[in-house]
mmCIF file of N, CA and C in Angstrom:
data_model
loop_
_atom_site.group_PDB
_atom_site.id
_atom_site.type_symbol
_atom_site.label_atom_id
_atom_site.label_comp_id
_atom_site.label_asym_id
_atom_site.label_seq_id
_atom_site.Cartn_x
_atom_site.Cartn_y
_atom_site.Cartn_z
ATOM 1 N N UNK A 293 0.835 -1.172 0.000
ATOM 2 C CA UNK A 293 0.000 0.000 0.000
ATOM 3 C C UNK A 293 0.883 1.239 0.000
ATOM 4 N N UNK A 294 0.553 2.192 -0.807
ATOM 5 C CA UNK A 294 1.166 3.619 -0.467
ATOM 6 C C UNK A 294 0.586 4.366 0.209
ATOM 7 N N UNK A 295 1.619 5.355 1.210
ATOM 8 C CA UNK A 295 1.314 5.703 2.377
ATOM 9 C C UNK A 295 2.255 7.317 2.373
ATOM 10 N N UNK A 296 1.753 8.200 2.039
ATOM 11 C CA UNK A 296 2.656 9.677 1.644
ATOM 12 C C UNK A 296 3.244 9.035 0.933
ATOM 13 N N UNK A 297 3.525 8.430 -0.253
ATOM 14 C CA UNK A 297 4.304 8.138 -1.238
ATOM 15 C C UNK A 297 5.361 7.049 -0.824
ATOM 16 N N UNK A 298 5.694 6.407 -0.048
ATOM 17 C CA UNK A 298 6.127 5.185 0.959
ATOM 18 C C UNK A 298 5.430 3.939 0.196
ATOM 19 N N UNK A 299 5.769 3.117 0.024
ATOM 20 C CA UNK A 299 5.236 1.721 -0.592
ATOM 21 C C UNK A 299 5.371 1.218 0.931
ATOM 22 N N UNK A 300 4.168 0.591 1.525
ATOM 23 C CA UNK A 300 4.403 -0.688 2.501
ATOM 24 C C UNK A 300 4.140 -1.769 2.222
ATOM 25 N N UNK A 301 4.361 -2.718 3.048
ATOM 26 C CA UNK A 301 3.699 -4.246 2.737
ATOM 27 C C UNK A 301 2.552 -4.464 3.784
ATOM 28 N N UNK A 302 1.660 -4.541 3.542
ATOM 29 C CA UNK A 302 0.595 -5.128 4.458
ATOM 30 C C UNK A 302 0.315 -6.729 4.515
ATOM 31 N N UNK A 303 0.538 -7.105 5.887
ATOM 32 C CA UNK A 303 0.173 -8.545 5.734
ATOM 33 C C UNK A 303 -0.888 -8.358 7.035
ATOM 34 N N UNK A 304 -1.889 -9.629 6.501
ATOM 35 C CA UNK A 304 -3.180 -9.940 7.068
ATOM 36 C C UNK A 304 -3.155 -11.225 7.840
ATOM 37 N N UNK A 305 -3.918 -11.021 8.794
ATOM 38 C CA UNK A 305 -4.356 -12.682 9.495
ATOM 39 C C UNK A 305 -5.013 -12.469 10.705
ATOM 40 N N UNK A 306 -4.553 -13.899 11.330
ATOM 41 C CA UNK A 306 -5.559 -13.805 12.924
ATOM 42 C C UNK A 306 -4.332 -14.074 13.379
ATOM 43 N N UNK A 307 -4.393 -13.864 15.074
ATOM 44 C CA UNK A 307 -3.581 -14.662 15.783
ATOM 45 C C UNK A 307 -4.377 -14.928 17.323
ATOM 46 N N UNK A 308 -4.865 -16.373 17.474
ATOM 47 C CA UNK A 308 -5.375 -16.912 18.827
ATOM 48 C C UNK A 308 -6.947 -16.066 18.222
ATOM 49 N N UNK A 309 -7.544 -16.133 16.939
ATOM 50 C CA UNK A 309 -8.609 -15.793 16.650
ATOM 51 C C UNK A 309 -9.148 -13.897 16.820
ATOM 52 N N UNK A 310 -7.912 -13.761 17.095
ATOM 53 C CA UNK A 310 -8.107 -12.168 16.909
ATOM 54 C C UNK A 310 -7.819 -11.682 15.333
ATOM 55 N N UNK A 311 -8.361 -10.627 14.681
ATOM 56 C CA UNK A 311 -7.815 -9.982 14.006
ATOM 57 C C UNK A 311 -6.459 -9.024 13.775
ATOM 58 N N UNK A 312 -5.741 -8.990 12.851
ATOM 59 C CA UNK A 312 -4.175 -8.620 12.917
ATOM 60 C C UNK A 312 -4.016 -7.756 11.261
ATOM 61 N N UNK A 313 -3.411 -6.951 11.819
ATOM 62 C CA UNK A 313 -2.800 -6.382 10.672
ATOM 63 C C UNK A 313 -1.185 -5.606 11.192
ATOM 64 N N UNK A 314 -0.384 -5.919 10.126
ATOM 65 C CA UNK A 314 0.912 -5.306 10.377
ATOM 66 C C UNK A 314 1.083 -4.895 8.604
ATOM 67 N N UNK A 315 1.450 -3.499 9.287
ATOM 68 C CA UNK A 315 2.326 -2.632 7.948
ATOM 69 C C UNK A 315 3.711 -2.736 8.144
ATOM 70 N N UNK A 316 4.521 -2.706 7.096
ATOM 71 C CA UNK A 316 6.197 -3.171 6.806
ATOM 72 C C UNK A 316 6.881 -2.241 5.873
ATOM 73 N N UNK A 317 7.384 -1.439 6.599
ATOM 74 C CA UNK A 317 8.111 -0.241 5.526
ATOM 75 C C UNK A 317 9.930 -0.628 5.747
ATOM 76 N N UNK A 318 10.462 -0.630 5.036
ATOM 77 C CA UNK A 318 11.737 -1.199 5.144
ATOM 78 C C UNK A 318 12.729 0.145 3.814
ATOM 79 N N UNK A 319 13.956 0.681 4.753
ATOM 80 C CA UNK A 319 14.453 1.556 4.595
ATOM 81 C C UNK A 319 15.676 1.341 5.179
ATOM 82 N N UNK A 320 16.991 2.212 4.538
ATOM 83 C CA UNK A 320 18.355 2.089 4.981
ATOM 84 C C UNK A 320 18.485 0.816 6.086
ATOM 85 N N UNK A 321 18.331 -0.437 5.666
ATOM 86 C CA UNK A 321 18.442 -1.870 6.402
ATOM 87 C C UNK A 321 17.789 -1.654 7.671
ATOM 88 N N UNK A 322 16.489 -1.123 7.537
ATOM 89 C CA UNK A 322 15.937 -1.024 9.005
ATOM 90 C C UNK A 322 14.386 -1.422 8.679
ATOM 91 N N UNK A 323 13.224 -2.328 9.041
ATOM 92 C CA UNK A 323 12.394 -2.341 8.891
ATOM 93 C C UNK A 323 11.429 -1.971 10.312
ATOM 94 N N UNK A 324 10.747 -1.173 9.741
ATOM 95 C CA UNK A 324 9.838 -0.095 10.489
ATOM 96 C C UNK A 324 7.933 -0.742 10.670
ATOM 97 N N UNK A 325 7.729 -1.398 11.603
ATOM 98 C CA UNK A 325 6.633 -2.177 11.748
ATOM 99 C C UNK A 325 5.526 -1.502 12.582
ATOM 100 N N UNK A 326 4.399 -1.223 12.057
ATOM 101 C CA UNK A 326 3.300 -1.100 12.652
ATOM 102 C C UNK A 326 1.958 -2.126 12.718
ATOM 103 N N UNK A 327 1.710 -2.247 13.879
ATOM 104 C CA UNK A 327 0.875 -3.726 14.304
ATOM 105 C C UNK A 327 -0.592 -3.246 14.669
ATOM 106 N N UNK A 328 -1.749 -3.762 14.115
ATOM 107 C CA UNK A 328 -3.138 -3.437 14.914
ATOM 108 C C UNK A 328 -3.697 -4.852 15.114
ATOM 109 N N UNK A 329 -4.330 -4.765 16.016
ATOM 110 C CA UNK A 329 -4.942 -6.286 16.528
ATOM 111 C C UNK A 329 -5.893 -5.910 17.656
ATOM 112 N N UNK A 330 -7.141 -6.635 17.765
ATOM 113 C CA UNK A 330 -7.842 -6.717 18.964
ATOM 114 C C UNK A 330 -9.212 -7.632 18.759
ATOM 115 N N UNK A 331 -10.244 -7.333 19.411
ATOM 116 C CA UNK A 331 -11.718 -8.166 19.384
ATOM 117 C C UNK A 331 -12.035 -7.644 18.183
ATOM 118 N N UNK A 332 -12.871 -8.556 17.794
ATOM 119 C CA UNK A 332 -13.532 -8.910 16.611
ATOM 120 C C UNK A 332 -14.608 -7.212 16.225
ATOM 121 N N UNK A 333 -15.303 -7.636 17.586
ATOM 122 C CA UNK A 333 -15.958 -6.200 17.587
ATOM 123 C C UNK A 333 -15.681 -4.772 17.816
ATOM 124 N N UNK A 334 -14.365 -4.999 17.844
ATOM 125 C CA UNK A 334 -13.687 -3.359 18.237
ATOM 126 C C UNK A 334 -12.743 -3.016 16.828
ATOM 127 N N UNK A 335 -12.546 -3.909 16.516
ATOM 128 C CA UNK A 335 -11.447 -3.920 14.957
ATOM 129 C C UNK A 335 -11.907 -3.092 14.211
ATOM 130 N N UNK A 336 -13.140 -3.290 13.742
ATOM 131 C CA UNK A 336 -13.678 -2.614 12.715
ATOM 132 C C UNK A 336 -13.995 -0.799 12.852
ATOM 133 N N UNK A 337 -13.909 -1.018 14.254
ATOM 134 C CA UNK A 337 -14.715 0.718 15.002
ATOM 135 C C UNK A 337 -13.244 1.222 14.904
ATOM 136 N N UNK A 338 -12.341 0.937 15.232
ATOM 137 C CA UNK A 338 -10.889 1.628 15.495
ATOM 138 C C UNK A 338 -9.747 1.438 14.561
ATOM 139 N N UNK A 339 -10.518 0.507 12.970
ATOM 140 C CA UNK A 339 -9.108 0.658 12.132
ATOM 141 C C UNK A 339 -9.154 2.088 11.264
ATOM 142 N N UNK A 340 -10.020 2.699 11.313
ATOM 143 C CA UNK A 340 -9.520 4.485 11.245
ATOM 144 C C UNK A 340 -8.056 5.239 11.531
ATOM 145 N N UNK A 341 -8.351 4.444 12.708
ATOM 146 C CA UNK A 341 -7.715 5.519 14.000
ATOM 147 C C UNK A 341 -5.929 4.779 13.458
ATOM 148 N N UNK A 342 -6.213 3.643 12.974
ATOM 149 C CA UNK A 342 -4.947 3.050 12.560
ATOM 150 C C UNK A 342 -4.537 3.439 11.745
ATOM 151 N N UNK A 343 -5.353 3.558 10.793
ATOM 152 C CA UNK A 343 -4.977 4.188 9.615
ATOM 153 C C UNK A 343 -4.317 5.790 9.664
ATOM 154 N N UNK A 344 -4.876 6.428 10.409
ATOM 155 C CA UNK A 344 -4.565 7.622 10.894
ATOM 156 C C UNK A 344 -3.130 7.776 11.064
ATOM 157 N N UNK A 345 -2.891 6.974 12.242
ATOM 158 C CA UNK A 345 -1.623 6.726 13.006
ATOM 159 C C UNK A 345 -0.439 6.539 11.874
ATOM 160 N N UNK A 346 -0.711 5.492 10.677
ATOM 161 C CA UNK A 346 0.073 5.221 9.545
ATOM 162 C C UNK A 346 0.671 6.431 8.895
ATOM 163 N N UNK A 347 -0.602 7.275 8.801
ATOM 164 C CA UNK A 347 -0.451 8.451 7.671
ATOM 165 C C UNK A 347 0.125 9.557 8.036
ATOM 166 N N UNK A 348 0.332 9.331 9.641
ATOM 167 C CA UNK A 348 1.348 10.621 10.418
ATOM 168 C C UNK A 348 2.389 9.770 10.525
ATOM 169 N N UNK A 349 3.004 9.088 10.108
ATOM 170 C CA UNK A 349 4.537 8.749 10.407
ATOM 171 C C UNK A 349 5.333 9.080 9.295
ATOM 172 N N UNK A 350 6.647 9.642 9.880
ATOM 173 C CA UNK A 350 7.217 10.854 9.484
ATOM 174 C C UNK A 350 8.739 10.461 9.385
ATOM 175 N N UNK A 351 9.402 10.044 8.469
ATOM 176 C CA UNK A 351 10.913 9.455 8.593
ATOM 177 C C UNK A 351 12.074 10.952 8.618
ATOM 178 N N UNK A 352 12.777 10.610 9.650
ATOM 179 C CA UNK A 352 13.743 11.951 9.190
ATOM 180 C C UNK A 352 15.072 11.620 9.276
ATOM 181 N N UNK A 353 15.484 11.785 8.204
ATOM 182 C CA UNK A 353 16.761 10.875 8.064
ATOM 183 C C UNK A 353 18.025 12.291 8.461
#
């Protein structure tokens, strides 16, 4: 996915029947991981707020 012009990798799944998502931005041999996970019924109300969180991260080299 692009993210301010950033290519990430998004990978999907469960873990112990929760929902999971991790974004994977990988730069000068450093990979930069952001993780969302929780109840089934809260996932959907708060992946906004994740998304949010994604779109303010800010590399400063």
């Amino acid at each position: 996915m692009n993210v301010n012009g950033r290519v990430w990798a998004e990978l999907t799944g469960t873990t112990e029947g929760y929902p999971l998502i991790q974004r994977v931005y990988v730069a000068n041999k450093r990979a930069y991981v952001l993780s969302y996970g929780g109840s089934i019924e809260e996932f959907d109300k708060l992946i906004d707020v994740f998304d949010a969180i994604n779109y303010s991260v800010e590399f400063v080299h």
